[in-house]
Coordinates of C-alpha atoms and ligand atoms in Angstrom, one line a residue:
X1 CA 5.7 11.7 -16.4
X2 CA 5.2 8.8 -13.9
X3 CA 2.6 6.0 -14.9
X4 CA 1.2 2.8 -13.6
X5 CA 0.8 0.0 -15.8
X6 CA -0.6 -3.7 -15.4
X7 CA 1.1 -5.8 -18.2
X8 CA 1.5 -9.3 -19.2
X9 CA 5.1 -11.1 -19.6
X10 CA 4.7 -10.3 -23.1
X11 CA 4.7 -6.8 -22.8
X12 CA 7.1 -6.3 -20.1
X13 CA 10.2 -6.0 -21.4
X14 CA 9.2 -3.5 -24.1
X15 CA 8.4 -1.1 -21.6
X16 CA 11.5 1.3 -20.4
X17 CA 12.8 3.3 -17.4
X18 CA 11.3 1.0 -15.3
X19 CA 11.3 1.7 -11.6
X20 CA 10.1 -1.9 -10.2
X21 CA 7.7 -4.5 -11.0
X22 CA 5.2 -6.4 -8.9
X23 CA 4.2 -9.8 -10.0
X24 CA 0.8 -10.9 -8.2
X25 CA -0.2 -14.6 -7.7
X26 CA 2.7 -17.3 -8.7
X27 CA 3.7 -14.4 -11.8
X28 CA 7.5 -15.3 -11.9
X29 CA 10.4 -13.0 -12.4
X30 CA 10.1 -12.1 -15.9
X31 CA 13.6 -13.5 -17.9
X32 CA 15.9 -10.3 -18.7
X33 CA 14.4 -7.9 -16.4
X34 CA 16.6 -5.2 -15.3
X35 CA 14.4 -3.7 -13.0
X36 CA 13.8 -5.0 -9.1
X37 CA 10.9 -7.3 -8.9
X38 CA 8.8 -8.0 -5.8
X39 CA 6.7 -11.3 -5.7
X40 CA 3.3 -10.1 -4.1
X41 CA 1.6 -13.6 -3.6
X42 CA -1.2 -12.1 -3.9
X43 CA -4.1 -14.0 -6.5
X44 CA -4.4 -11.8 -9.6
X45 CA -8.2 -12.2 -10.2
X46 CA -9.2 -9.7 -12.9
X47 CA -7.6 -6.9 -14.9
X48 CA -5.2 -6.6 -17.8
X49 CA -2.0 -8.0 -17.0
X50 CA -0.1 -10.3 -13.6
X51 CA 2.4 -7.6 -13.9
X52 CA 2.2 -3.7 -12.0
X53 CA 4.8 -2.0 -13.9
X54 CA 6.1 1.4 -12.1
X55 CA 7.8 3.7 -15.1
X56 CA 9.4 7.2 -14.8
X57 CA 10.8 9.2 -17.5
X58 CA 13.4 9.9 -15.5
X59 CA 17.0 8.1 -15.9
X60 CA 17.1 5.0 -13.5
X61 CA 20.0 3.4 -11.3
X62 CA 19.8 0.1 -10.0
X63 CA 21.6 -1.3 -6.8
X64 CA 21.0 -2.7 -3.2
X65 CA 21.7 -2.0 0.5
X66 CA 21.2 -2.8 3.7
X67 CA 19.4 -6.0 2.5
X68 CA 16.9 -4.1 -0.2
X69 CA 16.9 -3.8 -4.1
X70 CA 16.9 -0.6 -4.9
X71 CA 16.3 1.9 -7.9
X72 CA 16.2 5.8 -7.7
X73 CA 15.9 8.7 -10.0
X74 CA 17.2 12.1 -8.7
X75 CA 14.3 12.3 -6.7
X76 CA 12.4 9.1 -6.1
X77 CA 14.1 5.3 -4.3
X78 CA 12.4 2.7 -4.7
X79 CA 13.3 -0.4 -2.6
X80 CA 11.8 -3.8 -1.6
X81 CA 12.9 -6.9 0.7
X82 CA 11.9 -10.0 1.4
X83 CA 12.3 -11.0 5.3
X84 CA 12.2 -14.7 7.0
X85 CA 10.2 -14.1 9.7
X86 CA 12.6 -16.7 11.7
X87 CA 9.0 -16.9 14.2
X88 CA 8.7 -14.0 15.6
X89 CA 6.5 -11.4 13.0
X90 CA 7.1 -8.5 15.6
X91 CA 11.1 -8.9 15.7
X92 CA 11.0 -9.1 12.1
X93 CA 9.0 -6.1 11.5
X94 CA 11.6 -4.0 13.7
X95 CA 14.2 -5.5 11.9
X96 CA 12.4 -4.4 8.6
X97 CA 11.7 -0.9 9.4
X98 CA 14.9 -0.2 11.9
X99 CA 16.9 -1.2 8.1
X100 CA 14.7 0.5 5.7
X101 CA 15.2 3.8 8.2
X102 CA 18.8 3.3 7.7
X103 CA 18.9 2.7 3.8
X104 CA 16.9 5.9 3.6
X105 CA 19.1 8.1 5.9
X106 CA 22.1 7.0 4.0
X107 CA 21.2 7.0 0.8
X108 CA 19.6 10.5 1.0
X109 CA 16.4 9.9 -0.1
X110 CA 14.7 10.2 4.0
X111 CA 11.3 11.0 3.4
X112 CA 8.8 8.1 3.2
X113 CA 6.2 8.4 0.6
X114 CA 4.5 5.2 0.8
X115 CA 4.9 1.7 1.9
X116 CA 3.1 -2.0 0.9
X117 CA 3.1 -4.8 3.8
X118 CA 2.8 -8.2 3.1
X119 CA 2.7 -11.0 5.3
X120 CA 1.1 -14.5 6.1
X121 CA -2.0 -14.8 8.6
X122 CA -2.6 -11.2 9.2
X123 CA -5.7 -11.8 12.0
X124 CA -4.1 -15.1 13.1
X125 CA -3.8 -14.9 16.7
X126 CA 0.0 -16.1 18.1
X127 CA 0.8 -15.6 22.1
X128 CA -2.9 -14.5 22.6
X129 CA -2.3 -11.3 20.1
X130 CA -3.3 -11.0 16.3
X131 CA -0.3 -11.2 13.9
X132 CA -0.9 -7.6 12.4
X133 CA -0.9 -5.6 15.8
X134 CA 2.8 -7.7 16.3
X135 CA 3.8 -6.1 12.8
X136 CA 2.0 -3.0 13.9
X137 CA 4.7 -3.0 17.3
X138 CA 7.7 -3.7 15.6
X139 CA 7.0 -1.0 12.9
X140 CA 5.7 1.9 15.9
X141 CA 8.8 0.3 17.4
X142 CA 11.4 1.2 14.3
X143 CA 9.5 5.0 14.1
X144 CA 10.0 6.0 17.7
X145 CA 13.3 4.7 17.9
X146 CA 14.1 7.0 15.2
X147 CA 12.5 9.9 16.0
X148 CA 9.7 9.6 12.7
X149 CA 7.1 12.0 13.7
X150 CA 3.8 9.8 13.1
X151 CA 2.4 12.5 11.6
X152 CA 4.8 12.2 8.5
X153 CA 3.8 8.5 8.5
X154 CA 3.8 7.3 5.0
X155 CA 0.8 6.2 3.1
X156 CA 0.8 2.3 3.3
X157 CA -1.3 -1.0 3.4
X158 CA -0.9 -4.1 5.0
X159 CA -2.5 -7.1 2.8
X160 CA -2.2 -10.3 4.2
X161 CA -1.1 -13.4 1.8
X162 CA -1.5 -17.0 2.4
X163 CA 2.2 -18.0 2.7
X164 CA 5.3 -16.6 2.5
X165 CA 7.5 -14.4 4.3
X166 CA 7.0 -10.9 5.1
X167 CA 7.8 -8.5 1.9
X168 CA 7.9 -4.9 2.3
X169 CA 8.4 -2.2 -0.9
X170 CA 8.3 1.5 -0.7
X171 CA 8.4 4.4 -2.1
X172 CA 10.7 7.5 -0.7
X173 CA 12.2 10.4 -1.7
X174 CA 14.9 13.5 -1.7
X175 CA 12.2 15.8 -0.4
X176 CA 9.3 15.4 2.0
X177 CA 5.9 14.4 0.3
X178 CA 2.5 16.2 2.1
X179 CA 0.3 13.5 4.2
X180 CA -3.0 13.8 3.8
X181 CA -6.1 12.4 6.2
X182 CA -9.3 12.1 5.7
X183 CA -12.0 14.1 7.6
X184 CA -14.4 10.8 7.6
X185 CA -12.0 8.6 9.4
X186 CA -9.9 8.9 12.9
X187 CA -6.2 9.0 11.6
X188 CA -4.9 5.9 12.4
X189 CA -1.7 6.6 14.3
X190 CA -4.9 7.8 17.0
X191 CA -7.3 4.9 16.7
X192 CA -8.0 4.1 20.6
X193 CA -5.9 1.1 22.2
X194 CA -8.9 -1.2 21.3
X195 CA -7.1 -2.1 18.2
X196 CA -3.9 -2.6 19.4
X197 CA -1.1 -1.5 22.0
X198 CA 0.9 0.7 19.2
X199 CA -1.5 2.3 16.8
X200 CA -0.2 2.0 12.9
X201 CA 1.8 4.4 11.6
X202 CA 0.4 5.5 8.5
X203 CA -1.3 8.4 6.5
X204 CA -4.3 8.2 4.8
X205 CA -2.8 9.5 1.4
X206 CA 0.4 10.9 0.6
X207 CA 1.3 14.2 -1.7
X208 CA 4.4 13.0 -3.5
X209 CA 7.0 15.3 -4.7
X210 CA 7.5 13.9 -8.0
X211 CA 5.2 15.1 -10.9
X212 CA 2.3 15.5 -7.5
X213 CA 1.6 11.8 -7.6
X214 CA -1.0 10.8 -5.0
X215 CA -0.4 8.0 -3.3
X216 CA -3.7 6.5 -1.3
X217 CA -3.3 4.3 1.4
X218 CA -5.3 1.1 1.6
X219 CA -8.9 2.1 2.2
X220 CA -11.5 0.4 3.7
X221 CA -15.0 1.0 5.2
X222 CA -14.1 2.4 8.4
X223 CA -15.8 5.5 9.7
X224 CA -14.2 7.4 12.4
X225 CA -12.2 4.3 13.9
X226 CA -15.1 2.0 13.3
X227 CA -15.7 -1.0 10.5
X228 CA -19.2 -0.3 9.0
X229 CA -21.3 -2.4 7.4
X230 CA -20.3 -6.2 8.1
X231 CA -21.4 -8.7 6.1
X232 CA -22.2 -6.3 3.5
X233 CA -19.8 -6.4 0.5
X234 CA -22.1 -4.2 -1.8
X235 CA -22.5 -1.5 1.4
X236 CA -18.6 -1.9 2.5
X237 CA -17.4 -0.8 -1.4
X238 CA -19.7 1.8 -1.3
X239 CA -18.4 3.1 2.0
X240 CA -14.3 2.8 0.7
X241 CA -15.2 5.0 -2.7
X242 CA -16.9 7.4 -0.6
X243 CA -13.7 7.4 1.7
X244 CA -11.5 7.4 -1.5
X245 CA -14.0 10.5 -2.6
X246 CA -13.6 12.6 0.3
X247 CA -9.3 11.8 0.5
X248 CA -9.1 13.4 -3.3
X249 CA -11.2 16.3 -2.4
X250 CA -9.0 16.9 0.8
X251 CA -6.2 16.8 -1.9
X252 CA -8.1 19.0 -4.5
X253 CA -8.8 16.3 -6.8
X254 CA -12.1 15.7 -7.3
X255 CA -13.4 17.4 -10.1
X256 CA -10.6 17.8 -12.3
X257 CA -7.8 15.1 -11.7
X258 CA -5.7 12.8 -13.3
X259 CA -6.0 8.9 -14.0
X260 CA -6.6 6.6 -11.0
X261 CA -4.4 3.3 -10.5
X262 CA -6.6 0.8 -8.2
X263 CA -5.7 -1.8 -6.7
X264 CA -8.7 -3.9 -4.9
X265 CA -7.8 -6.4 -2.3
X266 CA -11.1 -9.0 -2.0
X267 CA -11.2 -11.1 1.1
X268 CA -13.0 -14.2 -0.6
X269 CA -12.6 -14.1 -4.6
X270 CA -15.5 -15.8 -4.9
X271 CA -17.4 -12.2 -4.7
X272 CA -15.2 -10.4 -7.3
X273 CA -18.3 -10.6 -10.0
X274 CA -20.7 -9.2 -7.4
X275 CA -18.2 -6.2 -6.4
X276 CA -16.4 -5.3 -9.5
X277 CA -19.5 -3.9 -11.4
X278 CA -20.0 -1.3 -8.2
X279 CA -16.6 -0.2 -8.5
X280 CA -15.5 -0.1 -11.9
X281 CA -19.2 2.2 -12.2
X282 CA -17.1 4.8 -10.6
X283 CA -13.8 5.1 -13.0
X284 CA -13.8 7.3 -15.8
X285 CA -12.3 7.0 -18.8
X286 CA -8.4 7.1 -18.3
X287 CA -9.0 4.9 -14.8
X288 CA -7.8 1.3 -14.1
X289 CA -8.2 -1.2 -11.3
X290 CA -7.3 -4.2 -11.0
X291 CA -8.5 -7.4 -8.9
X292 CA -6.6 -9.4 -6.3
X293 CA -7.3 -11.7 -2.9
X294 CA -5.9 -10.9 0.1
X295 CA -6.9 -10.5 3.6
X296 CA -7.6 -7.4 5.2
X297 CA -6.6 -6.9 8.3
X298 CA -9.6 -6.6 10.7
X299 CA -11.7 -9.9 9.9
X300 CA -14.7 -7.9 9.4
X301 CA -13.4 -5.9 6.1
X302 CA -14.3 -8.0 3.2
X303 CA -12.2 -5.4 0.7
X304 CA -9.9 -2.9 1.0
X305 CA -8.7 -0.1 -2.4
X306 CA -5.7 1.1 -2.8
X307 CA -3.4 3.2 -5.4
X308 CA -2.3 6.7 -6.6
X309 CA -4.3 9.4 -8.2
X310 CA -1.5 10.5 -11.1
X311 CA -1.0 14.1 -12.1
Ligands
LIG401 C1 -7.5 0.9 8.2 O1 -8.0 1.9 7.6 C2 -7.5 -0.4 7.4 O2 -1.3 -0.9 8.9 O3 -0.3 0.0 7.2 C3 -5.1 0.3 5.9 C4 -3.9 0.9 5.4 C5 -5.0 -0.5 7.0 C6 -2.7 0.6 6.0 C7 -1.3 -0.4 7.8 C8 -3.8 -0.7 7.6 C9 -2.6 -0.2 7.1 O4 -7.1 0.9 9.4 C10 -6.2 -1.2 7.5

């Protein structure tokens, strides 16, 4: 059993053999809470609860290194950090990735299942380049200098907040997860140089080892390498769910599959009531998304989807 929950503070610390929790917005650290937390300032616009809840029904440890909390089961670590970019995004993003390589190698849990990015001004431009193709270096950086085949690239996303420093959480585990891409779209460890020196090194979905959680990168509407639709909110959902269709066939579940956990990153908030009835119009019964702002990476994008498929 492995489940996704959004909760309030009230209902929090009922729950048990949590992994971590994710507060969106200004949601504080809930008082008594065993668990790591990772502050997403990210606005919580619509759903059921501030609070992303990750619970097992395995037996959880909690501890830190190399900078990260941590909490693992026999087979899954989780662990999160939050980085002071001290000016220079593309250091700090090494930095990130060259330690979270390390924690992983040494605590025997190497294989990368999936990854969230979070940092300020993703398309501002510093030193003539865009902030996310400096994160995108120093992370392509951290993978070479390891030897990480980019093939095995974790699923990931990279949502950018309004403030704050970068905050990276992951997913990893004692045995290697099975990447899946999607037939629609150009993997993105080979989109063409257009969009950056070092391409980004992630998967479009990830298999994961525990209970065959699927974990699905952010999604947005790109076809092969290309943004579609701009300007066209209604058109660019449209596009993602297709995306998000064809990435649980390639991972047999499309007819028969378990409950989706969404998470919809909106560029302006302002269109949530326009968007939500297109999307929610595809979840069936069992299915929950839930609503925040951030800003997607190419300025074009007005939304991006993410989440897992559970078993
Ligand atoms: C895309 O498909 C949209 O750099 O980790 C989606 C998921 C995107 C992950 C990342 C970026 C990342 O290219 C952007």
């Amino acid at each position: 059993m492995f489940d996704v929950r959004y909760l309030s503070a009230a209902s929090l610390p009922s729950a048990t053999n949590l992994l971590f929790v994710a507060g969106l917005g200004s949601a504080p650290k809930p008082a008594g809470l065993a668990c790591p937390f990772v502050p997403v300032g990210l606005d919580f616009l619509q759903g059921s609860g501030a609070y992303e809840a990750w619970i097992t029904n395995d037996t959880v440890r909690y501890g830190s290194a190399h900078g990260f909390a941590t909490a693992s089961t026999d087979e899954l670590l989780f662990a999160g950090v939050q980085i002071d970019e001290g000016g220079d995004l593309e250091a700090a993003s090494r930095r990130a990735y060259d330690a979270l390589f390390a924690l992983l190698d040494d605590s025997g849990y190497p294989h990368l299942l999936r990854v969230w990015n979070h940092f300020a001004g993703i398309t501002q431009h510093v030193g003539g380049m865009e902030r996310y193709r400096r994160f995108t270096i120093g992370r392509h950086a951290a993978f070479e200098a390891r030897n990480r085949a980019v093939e095995a690239a974790p699923a990931a996303c990279a949502v950018g907040t309004e403030d704050g420093p970068l905050v990276i959480y992951l997913l990893a585990s004692r045995n290697a997860g099975t990447p899946v891409e999607n037939p629609r779209q150009v993997s993105a460890y080979r989109y063409p140089e257009r969009y950056g020196p070092k391409s980004p090194t992630f998967s479009r979905a990830m298999l994961g080892t525990t209970d065959k959680v699927l974990f699905i990168s952010g999604t947005a509407s790109i076809v092969g390498h290309e943004s579609q639709h701009p300007n066209d909110l209604i058109a660019q959902a449209n596009e993602t769910l297709a995306n998000i269709d064809q990435l649980l066939l390639q991972a047999g579940r499309s007819e028969s599959r378990g409950p989706l956990r969404l998470k919809t990153y909106l560029r302006d908030p302002h269109y949530l009531g326009l968007v939500r009835p297109v999307i929610d119009a595809k979840l069936r019964d069992g299915d929950k998304v839930i609503y925040v702002a951030g800003e997607i990476c190419r300025e074009e994008l007005m939304l991006e989807i993410e989440g897992v498929c559970l078993s």
